[in-house]
mmCIF file of C-alpha atoms in Angstrom:
data_model
loop_
_atom_site.group_PDB
_atom_site.id
_atom_site.type_symbol
_atom_site.label_atom_id
_atom_site.label_comp_id
_atom_site.label_asym_id
_atom_site.label_seq_id
_atom_site.Cartn_x
_atom_site.Cartn_y
_atom_site.Cartn_z
ATOM 1 C CA MET A 10 0.116 0.274 -0.047
ATOM 2 C CA ASN A 11 1.380 3.133 -0.949
ATOM 3 C CA GLN A 12 1.495 6.541 1.502
ATOM 4 C CA THR A 13 -1.308 8.264 -0.248
ATOM 5 C CA THR A 14 -3.587 5.212 -0.351
ATOM 6 C CA THR A 15 -2.796 4.903 3.323
ATOM 7 C CA TRP A 16 -3.703 8.251 4.007
ATOM 8 C CA ASP A 17 -7.148 7.997 2.299
ATOM 9 C CA LYS A 18 -7.832 5.172 4.171
ATOM 10 C CA VAL A 19 -6.773 6.379 7.480
ATOM 11 C CA ASP A 20 -8.871 9.368 6.725
ATOM 12 C CA GLN A 21 -11.601 7.214 5.707
ATOM 13 C CA TYR A 22 -11.636 4.986 9.167
ATOM 14 C CA ILE A 23 -11.158 8.259 11.224
ATOM 15 C CA THR A 24 -14.691 9.661 9.328
ATOM 16 C CA GLU A 25 -16.520 6.260 10.050
ATOM 17 C CA ARG A 26 -15.478 6.310 13.567
ATOM 18 C CA LEU A 27 -15.603 9.847 14.409
ATOM 19 C CA ILE A 28 -18.408 11.341 12.259
ATOM 20 C CA PRO A 29 -21.699 10.155 12.132
ATOM 21 C CA GLN A 30 -22.985 9.883 8.477
ATOM 22 C CA ASP A 31 -24.811 13.284 7.343
ATOM 23 C CA SER A 32 -27.039 13.131 4.286
ATOM 24 C CA VAL A 33 -26.922 17.075 3.995
ATOM 25 C CA LEU A 34 -23.247 17.174 4.150
ATOM 26 C CA GLU A 35 -22.932 14.549 1.846
ATOM 27 C CA GLU A 36 -25.527 15.863 -0.683
ATOM 28 C CA VAL A 37 -23.584 19.603 -0.367
ATOM 29 C CA LEU A 38 -20.176 17.566 -1.595
ATOM 30 C CA VAL A 39 -22.601 16.280 -4.579
ATOM 31 C CA ASN A 40 -24.010 19.796 -5.490
ATOM 32 C CA ASN A 41 -20.519 21.518 -5.533
ATOM 33 C CA GLN A 42 -19.120 18.356 -7.517
ATOM 34 C CA GLN A 43 -21.993 18.955 -9.809
ATOM 35 C CA ALA A 44 -21.970 22.535 -10.368
ATOM 36 C CA GLY A 45 -18.126 22.036 -11.450
ATOM 37 C CA LEU A 46 -16.611 23.886 -8.349
ATOM 38 C CA PRO A 47 -13.068 22.819 -7.893
ATOM 39 C CA PRO A 48 -12.656 20.171 -5.139
ATOM 40 C CA PHE A 49 -10.862 22.273 -2.557
ATOM 41 C CA ASP A 50 -13.561 21.550 0.166
ATOM 42 C CA VAL A 51 -12.124 20.729 3.598
ATOM 43 C CA SER A 52 -12.177 17.031 4.521
ATOM 44 C CA PRO A 53 -15.172 15.987 6.788
ATOM 45 C CA SER A 54 -12.530 15.587 9.412
ATOM 46 C CA GLN A 55 -10.571 18.993 8.968
ATOM 47 C CA GLY A 56 -14.863 20.111 8.757
ATOM 48 C CA LYS A 57 -15.176 18.693 12.264
ATOM 49 C CA PHE A 58 -11.781 20.430 13.288
ATOM 50 C CA LEU A 59 -13.255 23.534 12.056
ATOM 51 C CA ASN A 60 -16.386 22.850 14.035
ATOM 52 C CA LEU A 61 -14.522 21.970 17.047
ATOM 53 C CA LEU A 62 -12.428 24.799 17.193
ATOM 54 C CA VAL A 63 -15.629 26.869 17.210
ATOM 55 C CA GLN A 64 -16.940 25.234 20.027
ATOM 56 C CA MET A 65 -14.061 25.385 22.162
ATOM 57 C CA LYS A 66 -13.572 29.002 21.380
ATOM 58 C CA GLY A 67 -17.219 30.201 22.114
ATOM 59 C CA ALA A 68 -17.302 31.797 18.854
ATOM 60 C CA ARG A 69 -20.374 34.240 18.374
ATOM 61 C CA ARG A 70 -18.788 35.732 15.321
ATOM 62 C CA ILE A 71 -17.109 34.343 12.426
ATOM 63 C CA LEU A 72 -15.398 35.608 9.053
ATOM 64 C CA GLU A 73 -14.272 33.376 6.653
ATOM 65 C CA ILE A 74 -12.639 34.171 3.573
ATOM 66 C CA GLY A 75 -13.263 31.973 0.764
ATOM 67 C CA THR A 76 -16.815 30.480 0.409
ATOM 68 C CA LEU A 77 -16.689 28.112 -2.025
ATOM 69 C CA GLY A 78 -19.976 25.932 -2.083
ATOM 70 C CA GLY A 79 -20.201 26.724 1.541
ATOM 71 C CA TYR A 80 -19.136 23.122 2.809
ATOM 72 C CA SER A 81 -16.492 24.530 5.731
ATOM 73 C CA THR A 82 -19.247 27.222 6.384
ATOM 74 C CA ILE A 83 -22.114 24.630 7.356
ATOM 75 C CA TRP A 84 -19.412 23.257 9.493
ATOM 76 C CA MET A 85 -18.741 26.190 11.479
ATOM 77 C CA ALA A 86 -22.572 27.610 11.491
ATOM 78 C CA ARG A 87 -23.434 24.395 12.714
ATOM 79 C CA ALA A 88 -20.962 25.368 16.129
ATOM 80 C CA LEU A 89 -22.673 28.880 16.804
ATOM 81 C CA PRO A 90 -25.156 29.889 19.301
ATOM 82 C CA SER A 91 -28.592 30.638 17.872
ATOM 83 C CA ASP A 92 -27.639 34.426 17.776
ATOM 84 C CA GLY A 93 -24.361 34.018 16.029
ATOM 85 C CA GLN A 94 -23.292 35.019 12.760
ATOM 86 C CA ILE A 95 -21.040 34.155 10.109
ATOM 87 C CA VAL A 96 -19.555 36.558 7.501
ATOM 88 C CA THR A 97 -18.484 34.744 4.451
ATOM 89 C CA LEU A 98 -16.701 36.351 1.410
ATOM 90 C CA GLU A 99 -16.725 34.390 -2.424
ATOM 91 C CA LEU A 100 -15.350 36.003 -5.397
ATOM 92 C CA ASP A 101 -17.161 33.754 -7.983
ATOM 93 C CA PRO A 102 -20.638 34.667 -8.424
ATOM 94 C CA ILE A 103 -21.537 30.818 -9.358
ATOM 95 C CA HIS A 104 -19.658 29.359 -6.292
ATOM 96 C CA ALA A 105 -21.725 31.898 -4.468
ATOM 97 C CA GLN A 106 -25.162 30.944 -5.998
ATOM 98 C CA VAL A 107 -23.878 27.119 -5.522
ATOM 99 C CA ALA A 108 -22.831 28.073 -1.621
ATOM 100 C CA LYS A 109 -26.415 30.068 -0.993
ATOM 101 C CA ALA A 110 -28.498 26.851 -1.890
ATOM 102 C CA ASN A 111 -26.217 24.748 0.235
ATOM 103 C CA LEU A 112 -26.566 26.902 3.278
ATOM 104 C CA SER A 113 -30.412 26.852 2.669
ATOM 105 C CA LEU A 114 -29.984 22.834 2.184
ATOM 106 C CA ALA A 115 -28.601 22.472 5.581
ATOM 107 C CA GLU A 116 -30.749 25.410 7.155
ATOM 108 C CA VAL A 117 -28.132 27.565 8.521
ATOM 109 C CA ASP A 118 -28.673 30.456 6.171
ATOM 110 C CA HIS A 119 -30.161 32.393 8.967
ATOM 111 C CA LEU A 120 -26.758 32.656 10.569
ATOM 112 C CA VAL A 121 -25.073 33.058 7.506
ATOM 113 C CA GLU A 122 -24.051 36.368 5.642
ATOM 114 C CA LEU A 123 -22.468 35.867 1.924
ATOM 115 C CA ARG A 124 -20.812 38.423 0.270
ATOM 116 C CA VAL A 125 -20.231 38.211 -3.465
ATOM 117 C CA GLY A 126 -17.037 40.008 -4.832
ATOM 118 C CA ASP A 127 -13.324 40.803 -4.414
ATOM 119 C CA ALA A 128 -12.471 39.984 -1.285
ATOM 120 C CA LEU A 129 -10.253 42.744 -0.486
ATOM 121 C CA GLU A 130 -13.063 44.878 -1.330
ATOM 122 C CA GLN A 131 -15.318 43.804 0.652
ATOM 123 C CA LEU A 132 -12.866 43.596 3.594
ATOM 124 C CA SER A 133 -12.401 47.549 2.901
ATOM 125 C CA GLN A 134 -16.276 48.116 2.777
ATOM 126 C CA MET A 135 -17.026 46.220 6.149
ATOM 127 C CA LYS A 136 -14.126 48.563 7.338
ATOM 128 C CA GLN A 137 -16.130 51.306 6.452
ATOM 129 C CA GLU A 138 -19.675 49.819 7.714
ATOM 130 C CA GLY A 139 -18.116 49.251 11.295
ATOM 131 C CA GLY A 140 -19.286 46.326 13.426
ATOM 132 C CA GLU A 141 -18.039 44.160 16.001
ATOM 133 C CA PRO A 142 -15.196 42.379 15.980
ATOM 134 C CA PHE A 143 -14.884 38.709 15.068
ATOM 135 C CA ASP A 144 -14.131 36.013 17.395
ATOM 136 C CA PHE A 145 -12.945 33.220 14.774
ATOM 137 C CA ILE A 146 -11.402 34.176 11.332
ATOM 138 C CA PHE A 147 -10.733 31.383 8.854
ATOM 139 C CA ILE A 148 -8.579 32.081 5.758
ATOM 140 C CA ASP A 149 -9.117 29.824 2.968
ATOM 141 C CA ALA A 150 -9.060 31.929 -0.465
ATOM 142 C CA ASP A 151 -6.548 32.578 -3.068
ATOM 143 C CA LYS A 152 -3.287 31.552 -1.558
ATOM 144 C CA PRO A 153 -1.387 34.743 -2.890
ATOM 145 C CA ASN A 154 -3.371 37.289 -0.812
ATOM 146 C CA ASN A 155 -3.099 35.369 2.153
ATOM 147 C CA PRO A 156 -0.713 38.597 3.383
ATOM 148 C CA ASN A 157 -3.154 40.973 2.709
ATOM 149 C CA TYR A 158 -5.957 38.693 4.779
ATOM 150 C CA LEU A 159 -3.932 38.476 7.249
ATOM 151 C CA LYS A 160 -3.335 42.161 7.755
ATOM 152 C CA TRP A 161 -6.855 42.472 7.517
ATOM 153 C CA ALA A 162 -7.960 39.824 9.647
ATOM 154 C CA LEU A 163 -5.707 41.588 12.675
ATOM 155 C CA GLN A 164 -7.940 44.567 11.844
ATOM 156 C CA PHE A 165 -11.196 43.005 12.544
ATOM 157 C CA SER A 166 -10.071 41.046 15.692
ATOM 158 C CA GLN A 167 -9.809 41.468 19.271
ATOM 159 C CA PRO A 168 -7.509 39.689 21.652
ATOM 160 C CA GLY A 169 -8.257 36.253 21.932
ATOM 161 C CA THR A 170 -9.902 35.809 18.444
ATOM 162 C CA VAL A 171 -8.517 32.832 16.942
ATOM 163 C CA ILE A 172 -7.137 33.368 12.964
ATOM 164 C CA LEU A 173 -6.872 30.096 11.340
ATOM 165 C CA GLY A 174 -4.925 29.706 7.508
ATOM 166 C CA ASP A 175 -5.806 26.416 5.548
ATOM 167 C CA ASN A 176 -3.466 25.227 2.861
ATOM 168 C CA VAL A 177 0.172 26.311 4.241
ATOM 169 C CA ILE A 178 2.144 23.517 3.674
ATOM 170 C CA ARG A 179 1.660 23.214 0.021
ATOM 171 C CA GLU A 180 2.960 19.446 -0.425
ATOM 172 C CA GLY A 181 6.445 20.991 1.366
ATOM 173 C CA GLU A 182 6.840 23.706 -1.282
ATOM 174 C CA VAL A 183 6.676 26.094 1.588
ATOM 175 C CA ILE A 184 10.169 25.559 2.044
ATOM 176 C CA ASN A 185 11.304 26.245 -1.302
ATOM 177 C CA GLU A 186 12.723 29.454 -0.948
ATOM 178 C CA ASN A 187 13.370 29.812 -4.870
ATOM 179 C CA SER A 188 9.472 28.533 -5.453
ATOM 180 C CA GLU A 189 7.980 30.835 -8.553
ATOM 181 C CA ASP A 190 4.332 29.397 -7.700
ATOM 182 C CA ALA A 191 2.547 32.338 -6.744
ATOM 183 C CA ARG A 192 0.803 30.477 -3.790
ATOM 184 C CA VAL A 193 3.950 29.196 -2.279
ATOM 185 C CA VAL A 194 5.180 32.755 -2.666
ATOM 186 C CA GLY A 195 1.887 33.924 -0.933
ATOM 187 C CA VAL A 196 2.440 31.039 1.952
ATOM 188 C CA ARG A 197 6.006 31.934 2.888
ATOM 189 C CA GLU A 198 4.838 35.841 3.168
ATOM 190 C CA PHE A 199 2.305 34.912 5.207
ATOM 191 C CA TYR A 200 4.417 33.021 7.612
ATOM 192 C CA ASP A 201 6.947 35.872 7.385
ATOM 193 C CA LEU A 202 4.385 38.460 8.570
ATOM 194 C CA LEU A 203 3.178 36.212 11.521
ATOM 195 C CA ALA A 204 6.765 35.741 12.727
ATOM 196 C CA GLU A 205 7.293 39.435 12.443
ATOM 197 C CA GLU A 206 4.031 40.314 14.225
ATOM 198 C CA PRO A 207 3.821 41.017 17.870
ATOM 199 C CA ARG A 208 -0.260 41.024 17.897
ATOM 200 C CA ILE A 209 -0.504 37.242 17.167
ATOM 201 C CA SER A 210 1.070 34.044 18.728
ATOM 202 C CA ALA A 211 0.708 31.242 15.925
ATOM 203 C CA THR A 212 2.079 27.692 15.038
ATOM 204 C CA ALA A 213 1.678 25.712 12.251
ATOM 205 C CA ILE A 214 0.510 21.805 11.867
ATOM 206 C CA GLN A 215 0.996 19.722 8.950
ATOM 207 C CA THR A 216 -1.921 17.276 7.900
ATOM 208 C CA VAL A 217 -1.696 14.204 5.578
ATOM 209 C CA GLY A 218 -4.838 12.812 4.200
ATOM 210 C CA SER A 219 -7.580 12.714 1.201
ATOM 211 C CA LYS A 220 -6.640 16.164 0.400
ATOM 212 C CA GLY A 221 -2.898 14.951 0.218
ATOM 213 C CA TYR A 222 0.152 16.796 2.318
ATOM 214 C CA ASP A 223 -0.783 20.266 3.672
ATOM 215 C CA GLY A 224 -1.407 21.887 6.923
ATOM 216 C CA PHE A 225 -2.956 24.816 8.966
ATOM 217 C CA VAL A 226 -1.526 27.885 10.513
ATOM 218 C CA LEU A 227 -3.120 28.329 14.005
ATOM 219 C CA GLY A 228 -2.949 31.700 15.718
ATOM 220 C CA ILE A 229 -4.449 33.844 18.424
ATOM 221 C CA VAL A 230 -4.619 37.761 18.935
ATOM 222 C CA ASN A 231 -2.629 38.590 21.881
ATOM 223 C CA SER A 232 -3.826 40.621 24.591
#
């Protein structure tokens, strides 16, 4: 059995043992596939990880940068209290349309504000609108803009805000200082900002599984 096959089988084992079968979430993934969305959704075990982090934080307000079809949005929304809210940003109007239908299917649409358009423009507009800071911020969009998203995340944070970034290992390419891949360059700059930023304490965890070899950055905004 090769390594990748082992990762897939272990992911399947974890899902079967620890994550109850959920016909709604399964239908969401089918909807995304049928709509031609790229297969960038988090895995079920990663979705449950997000859900548990939100619960452990006791988050009431969540900012998600990168909606895709709403799969991760649903996992996080299910961890919110009845007066909670997720603001989720999606560039592609077709992706947003699929996500809107999925959020309604999962009956969490009343907890979600889905904003469509360029994320940096949306974040700038949100700043002008004001509003409360967020308790939990999930960055999972175009990787070249990760440094910009982190800068904005800090503006929307308060002491104790949790910031989570996905896809920060890139099959190990993150250590390639000569990479010309804009995604790798963006992630490396993301790490550089985290290393230099006194307002946040962070670490990174490597992951393997059905999504390949990648990982998360997890940080908390300092008091």
